[in-house]
Coordinates of C-alpha atoms in Angstrom, one line a residue:
M1 CA 50.6 32.6 -115.4
M2 CA 48.6 31.2 -118.3
K3 CA 47.3 27.7 -117.9
T4 CA 45.8 25.3 -120.4
N5 CA 42.2 24.2 -120.1
G6 CA 43.5 20.6 -119.5
E7 CA 45.6 21.8 -116.5
R8 CA 42.7 23.7 -115.0
Q9 CA 40.4 20.7 -115.5
R10 CA 42.8 18.4 -113.7
L11 CA 43.1 20.7 -110.7
E12 CA 39.3 21.1 -110.6
N13 CA 39.0 17.3 -110.7
V14 CA 41.4 16.8 -107.7
Y15 CA 39.7 19.5 -105.7
W16 CA 36.2 18.0 -106.2
M17 CA 37.5 14.5 -105.7
A18 CA 38.8 15.6 -102.3
R19 CA 35.6 17.3 -101.3
Y20 CA 33.3 14.5 -102.3
A21 CA 35.5 11.9 -100.6
E22 CA 35.5 14.0 -97.4
R23 CA 31.7 14.3 -97.6
A24 CA 31.3 10.6 -98.0
L25 CA 33.6 10.0 -95.0
L26 CA 31.5 12.2 -92.8
T27 CA 28.2 10.7 -93.9
L28 CA 29.4 7.2 -93.4
N29 CA 30.8 8.1 -90.0
V30 CA 27.5 9.7 -89.0
A31 CA 25.6 6.6 -90.1
Q32 CA 27.9 4.3 -88.2
N33 CA 27.8 6.3 -85.0
Y34 CA 24.1 7.1 -84.9
L35 CA 23.0 3.6 -85.8
G36 CA 23.1 2.1 -82.3
Y37 CA 21.4 5.1 -80.8
G38 CA 18.7 5.1 -83.5
L39 CA 17.9 1.4 -83.1
E40 CA 17.3 1.9 -79.3
A41 CA 15.8 5.4 -79.2
S42 CA 12.1 6.0 -78.9
E43 CA 10.3 7.2 -82.0
E44 CA 10.1 10.7 -80.5
N45 CA 13.7 10.9 -79.6
W46 CA 14.8 9.6 -82.9
S47 CA 12.6 12.0 -84.8
S48 CA 14.3 15.0 -83.0
C49 CA 17.7 13.5 -83.6
W50 CA 17.0 13.0 -87.3
E51 CA 16.2 16.7 -87.6
R52 CA 19.6 17.5 -86.1
I53 CA 21.4 15.0 -88.4
K54 CA 19.7 16.5 -91.5
K55 CA 20.7 20.0 -90.4
G56 CA 24.3 18.9 -89.6
L57 CA 24.6 17.3 -93.0
R58 CA 22.9 20.2 -94.7
I59 CA 20.1 18.1 -96.1
S60 CA 17.3 20.5 -97.0
R61 CA 14.8 18.0 -98.5
C62 CA 13.8 14.3 -98.0
P63 CA 11.5 12.4 -100.3
A64 CA 9.0 11.8 -97.5
D65 CA 8.5 12.3 -93.8
F66 CA 10.0 9.2 -92.4
S67 CA 11.5 10.7 -89.3
G68 CA 10.4 7.7 -87.1
K69 CA 11.4 5.0 -89.6
I70 CA 15.0 4.1 -88.8
A71 CA 15.5 2.0 -91.9
C72 CA 14.3 4.7 -94.2
C73 CA 16.7 7.3 -92.6
F74 CA 19.8 5.2 -92.9
F75 CA 19.0 4.1 -96.5
F76 CA 18.6 7.8 -97.4
L77 CA 22.0 8.6 -95.8
V78 CA 24.0 5.8 -97.1
F79 CA 22.5 4.2 -100.3
D80 CA 19.9 6.5 -101.9
P81 CA 21.1 7.5 -105.4
D82 CA 18.4 10.2 -105.5
N83 CA 20.0 11.9 -102.5
S84 CA 22.9 13.9 -103.9
L85 CA 24.4 14.0 -100.4
S86 CA 24.2 10.3 -99.7
A87 CA 27.4 8.3 -99.2
F88 CA 26.7 6.5 -102.4
S89 CA 26.3 9.7 -104.4
S90 CA 29.4 11.3 -102.8
L91 CA 31.6 8.2 -103.5
F92 CA 30.3 8.0 -107.1
S93 CA 31.3 11.7 -107.7
A94 CA 34.7 11.2 -106.0
R95 CA 35.4 8.2 -108.2
E96 CA 34.3 9.9 -111.4
N97 CA 36.8 12.8 -110.7
A98 CA 39.5 10.3 -109.7
K99 CA 39.1 8.4 -113.0
L100 CA 40.4 11.5 -114.8
L101 CA 43.5 11.5 -112.6
R102 CA 44.6 7.9 -113.0
D103 CA 48.0 9.0 -114.3
W104 CA 48.7 10.9 -111.2
L105 CA 46.9 9.0 -108.4
P106 CA 49.0 6.2 -106.9
L107 CA 47.5 2.8 -107.6
A108 CA 46.9 2.0 -104.0
L109 CA 44.7 5.1 -103.5
W110 CA 42.7 4.5 -106.6
E111 CA 42.1 0.9 -105.7
E112 CA 40.8 1.8 -102.2
L113 CA 38.5 4.5 -103.5
N114 CA 37.3 2.2 -106.3
S115 CA 36.7 -0.7 -104.0
A116 CA 34.8 1.5 -101.5
Y117 CA 32.5 2.7 -104.3
F118 CA 31.9 -0.8 -105.7
L119 CA 31.2 -2.1 -102.2
I120 CA 28.5 0.4 -101.5
S121 CA 27.1 0.2 -105.1
S122 CA 26.8 -3.6 -105.1
T123 CA 25.1 -3.9 -101.7
T124 CA 21.4 -4.7 -101.9
A125 CA 19.4 -2.3 -99.7
S126 CA 16.0 -0.7 -99.7
S127 CA 14.2 2.0 -97.6
S128 CA 12.3 -0.7 -95.8
N129 CA 15.1 -3.2 -95.1
L130 CA 18.7 -2.5 -94.0
P131 CA 21.4 -5.1 -94.5
S132 CA 21.8 -7.2 -91.4
S133 CA 25.5 -6.5 -91.4
L134 CA 25.2 -2.7 -91.8
Y135 CA 27.6 -1.8 -88.9
P136 CA 30.6 -3.8 -90.1
F137 CA 29.7 -2.8 -93.7
L138 CA 30.0 0.9 -92.8
R139 CA 33.2 0.2 -90.8
N140 CA 34.7 -1.5 -93.8
I141 CA 34.1 1.5 -96.2
L142 CA 35.2 4.0 -93.5
E143 CA 38.5 2.2 -93.0
R144 CA 39.2 2.3 -96.7
L145 CA 38.6 6.1 -96.8
L146 CA 40.7 6.7 -93.7
L147 CA 43.5 4.6 -95.2
I148 CA 43.5 6.9 -98.3
R149 CA 43.9 9.9 -96.0
Q150 CA 46.9 8.2 -94.3
W151 CA 48.6 7.3 -97.5
E152 CA 48.2 10.6 -99.3
D153 CA 51.1 12.3 -97.5
Y154 CA 53.3 9.2 -98.0
L155 CA 52.5 8.5 -101.7
L156 CA 51.8 11.9 -103.2
E157 CA 54.4 14.4 -104.2
E158 CA 53.9 17.9 -102.8
D159 CA 53.0 19.5 -106.0
C160 CA 50.2 21.7 -107.3
L161 CA 47.7 18.8 -107.5
W162 CA 48.5 17.8 -104.0
A163 CA 47.9 21.3 -102.6
W164 CA 44.5 21.6 -104.3
L165 CA 43.5 18.2 -102.9
K166 CA 44.5 19.3 -99.4
I167 CA 42.6 22.5 -99.7
G168 CA 39.5 20.6 -100.8
E169 CA 39.7 18.2 -97.8
S170 CA 40.3 20.9 -95.2
L171 CA 37.6 23.3 -96.5
E172 CA 35.1 20.5 -96.5
K173 CA 36.0 19.6 -92.9
V174 CA 35.6 23.1 -91.6
G175 CA 32.2 23.6 -93.2
N176 CA 31.0 20.2 -92.1
S177 CA 32.0 20.7 -88.5
A178 CA 30.5 24.1 -88.3
A179 CA 27.2 22.7 -89.7
F180 CA 27.0 20.0 -87.0
F181 CA 27.8 22.4 -84.2
F182 CA 25.1 24.8 -85.6
A183 CA 22.6 21.8 -85.6
Y184 CA 23.4 21.0 -82.0
H185 CA 23.4 24.6 -80.7
P186 CA 21.4 24.8 -77.4
A187 CA 19.4 27.8 -78.7
D188 CA 17.5 25.3 -81.0
N189 CA 17.6 22.3 -78.6
K190 CA 16.0 23.3 -75.4
D191 CA 15.4 19.8 -73.9
P192 CA 18.5 18.0 -72.6
L193 CA 19.8 15.5 -75.1
P194 CA 20.4 11.8 -74.2
F195 CA 24.0 11.1 -73.4
E196 CA 24.0 8.4 -76.2
E197 CA 23.2 11.1 -78.8
W198 CA 26.0 13.4 -77.5
E199 CA 28.3 10.4 -77.8
A200 CA 27.2 9.8 -81.4
F201 CA 27.6 13.5 -82.2
L202 CA 31.2 13.6 -80.8
S203 CA 32.2 10.3 -82.5
S204 CA 30.9 11.5 -85.8
L205 CA 33.4 14.4 -85.7
F206 CA 36.2 12.3 -84.3
L207 CA 36.0 14.3 -81.1
L208 CA 34.9 11.7 -78.5
D209 CA 38.3 10.4 -77.4
L210 CA 39.7 13.9 -77.0
I211 CA 36.7 15.1 -75.0
K212 CA 36.7 12.0 -72.7
K213 CA 40.3 12.9 -71.8
K214 CA 39.6 16.6 -71.1
I215 CA 36.1 16.8 -69.7
P216 CA 34.4 14.6 -67.1
L217 CA 31.3 13.1 -68.5
H218 CA 29.1 14.7 -65.9
E219 CA 30.4 18.1 -66.9
L220 CA 29.7 17.7 -70.6
S221 CA 28.3 20.9 -72.1
F222 CA 27.9 22.4 -75.6
E223 CA 30.2 25.3 -74.6
K224 CA 33.0 23.1 -73.3
I225 CA 32.8 20.9 -76.4
A226 CA 32.8 23.9 -78.7
S227 CA 35.8 25.4 -77.1
Y228 CA 38.0 22.5 -78.4
M229 CA 37.0 23.4 -82.0
F230 CA 38.7 26.8 -81.5
E231 CA 41.9 25.6 -80.0
L232 CA 44.9 25.8 -82.3
S233 CA 47.1 23.2 -80.8
L234 CA 44.9 20.7 -79.1
Y235 CA 43.0 19.2 -82.0
S236 CA 44.1 18.7 -85.6
Y237 CA 40.5 19.1 -86.9
S238 CA 39.9 22.3 -85.0
F239 CA 38.9 25.4 -87.0
P240 CA 42.2 27.3 -86.5
S241 CA 44.3 24.1 -87.4
Q242 CA 42.3 23.5 -90.6
L243 CA 42.3 27.2 -91.7
N244 CA 46.0 27.4 -91.1
K245 CA 46.5 24.4 -93.3
I246 CA 44.4 25.9 -96.0
L247 CA 46.5 29.1 -95.9
H248 CA 49.7 27.1 -96.1
Y249 CA 48.4 25.2 -99.2
M250 CA 47.3 28.5 -100.8
E251 CA 50.7 30.0 -100.2
L252 CA 52.2 27.1 -102.1
L253 CA 49.9 27.9 -105.0
S254 CA 50.1 31.7 -104.9
G255 CA 53.0 31.8 -107.4
Q256 CA 51.0 30.1 -110.1
W257 CA 47.3 31.0 -109.3
A258 CA 45.5 34.1 -108.4
M259 CA 44.9 33.2 -104.7
E260 CA 44.8 36.7 -103.2
T261 CA 41.1 37.0 -102.7
A262 CA 40.7 33.4 -101.4
Q263 CA 43.7 34.0 -99.0
A264 CA 42.3 37.3 -97.7
K265 CA 38.9 35.7 -97.0
T266 CA 40.5 32.7 -95.3
N267 CA 42.7 35.0 -93.1
E268 CA 39.6 37.0 -92.2
L269 CA 37.8 33.9 -91.1
L270 CA 40.8 32.7 -89.1
T271 CA 41.0 36.0 -87.3
K272 CA 37.3 35.8 -86.4
V273 CA 37.7 32.3 -85.1
L274 CA 40.8 33.2 -83.0
E275 CA 39.1 36.3 -81.6
R276 CA 36.1 34.2 -80.5
A277 CA 38.4 31.8 -78.8
K278 CA 39.7 34.7 -76.6
E279 CA 36.2 36.0 -75.8
G280 CA 34.6 32.7 -74.7
F281 CA 31.7 30.6 -75.8
E282 CA 28.5 31.8 -74.4
A283 CA 25.7 29.9 -76.2
E284 CA 23.8 32.8 -77.7
S285 CA 26.9 34.4 -79.3
T286 CA 28.2 31.2 -80.9
K287 CA 25.2 30.3 -83.0
K288 CA 25.8 33.0 -85.5
L289 CA 29.5 32.2 -85.6
F290 CA 28.9 28.6 -86.7
L291 CA 26.5 29.9 -89.4
D292 CA 29.1 32.5 -90.5
I293 CA 31.8 29.8 -90.8
Q294 CA 29.6 27.8 -93.2
I295 CA 28.8 30.9 -95.3
E296 CA 32.4 32.1 -95.5
C297 CA 33.6 28.6 -96.4
N298 CA 31.2 28.7 -99.3
Q299 CA 32.6 32.1 -100.3
I300 CA 36.2 30.8 -100.2
H301 CA 35.0 27.9 -102.3
Q302 CA 33.7 30.3 -104.9
Y303 CA 36.9 32.3 -104.9
L304 CA 38.9 29.1 -105.5
L305 CA 36.8 28.1 -108.4
S306 CA 37.2 31.7 -109.8
A307 CA 40.9 31.3 -109.6
L308 CA 40.6 28.2 -111.8
A309 CA 38.2 29.7 -114.2

């Protein structure tokens, strides 16, 4: 079906708005949950933890080696306009795309996103001094972004724009989760990690409460934690749950857009994930899987953009 350039641009805007907002949500949640550990950890422990955070957030370059300087690390994650993956940069990009959708976005959603951006952009911070109220500040912005997620299903009509928004959110979640599990894979982390860092890792992915109910703390292991990311019914953020959601939204769009290639690739990834769930989670065999999930999410992303082109 032929679409006008204006229609295609609006769908691209809503897709990117969703991805940038989800990226900001993760970065802010990481900053909030690692802050306490970072302030109390030794310089050596924090330096190792910072390397895992960078890998989990897929940050390839920092302006300088400041692994032991806690204020520099959190400024870089949250406020640095020169870091394209900072919470500030992600919220700016989400807001810029949302501005072009003002006739479609409910006012409440726009106001929460707009206020989250102005809160972070108007806060004075530097790489040498963090705001004294950083924790409640992060919590405030996170609550606004989480509220947007809760309201979407209530305030948005299930139309083409809504489906593209949901695809963007879920695809970003899958890639982000896989990147963090790849960063914490035991093959690259030979020394036992402090429990406080495991706690920050699990909280950053909204996994802590689930894990505490299912696994005694003294039995905590990477393999047991990873197993919940492959369970279809136990966890709404699991890989199968999110991939099934993406396929559902693609099916809604398939009558209007050329979704065949993106659907086939998503189905292929879902099959791989479900097969691994049956085989088990030996440490060595899962490292490549977490990398493959990231790579295949990028391929699905490219197929989606091609469908819009």
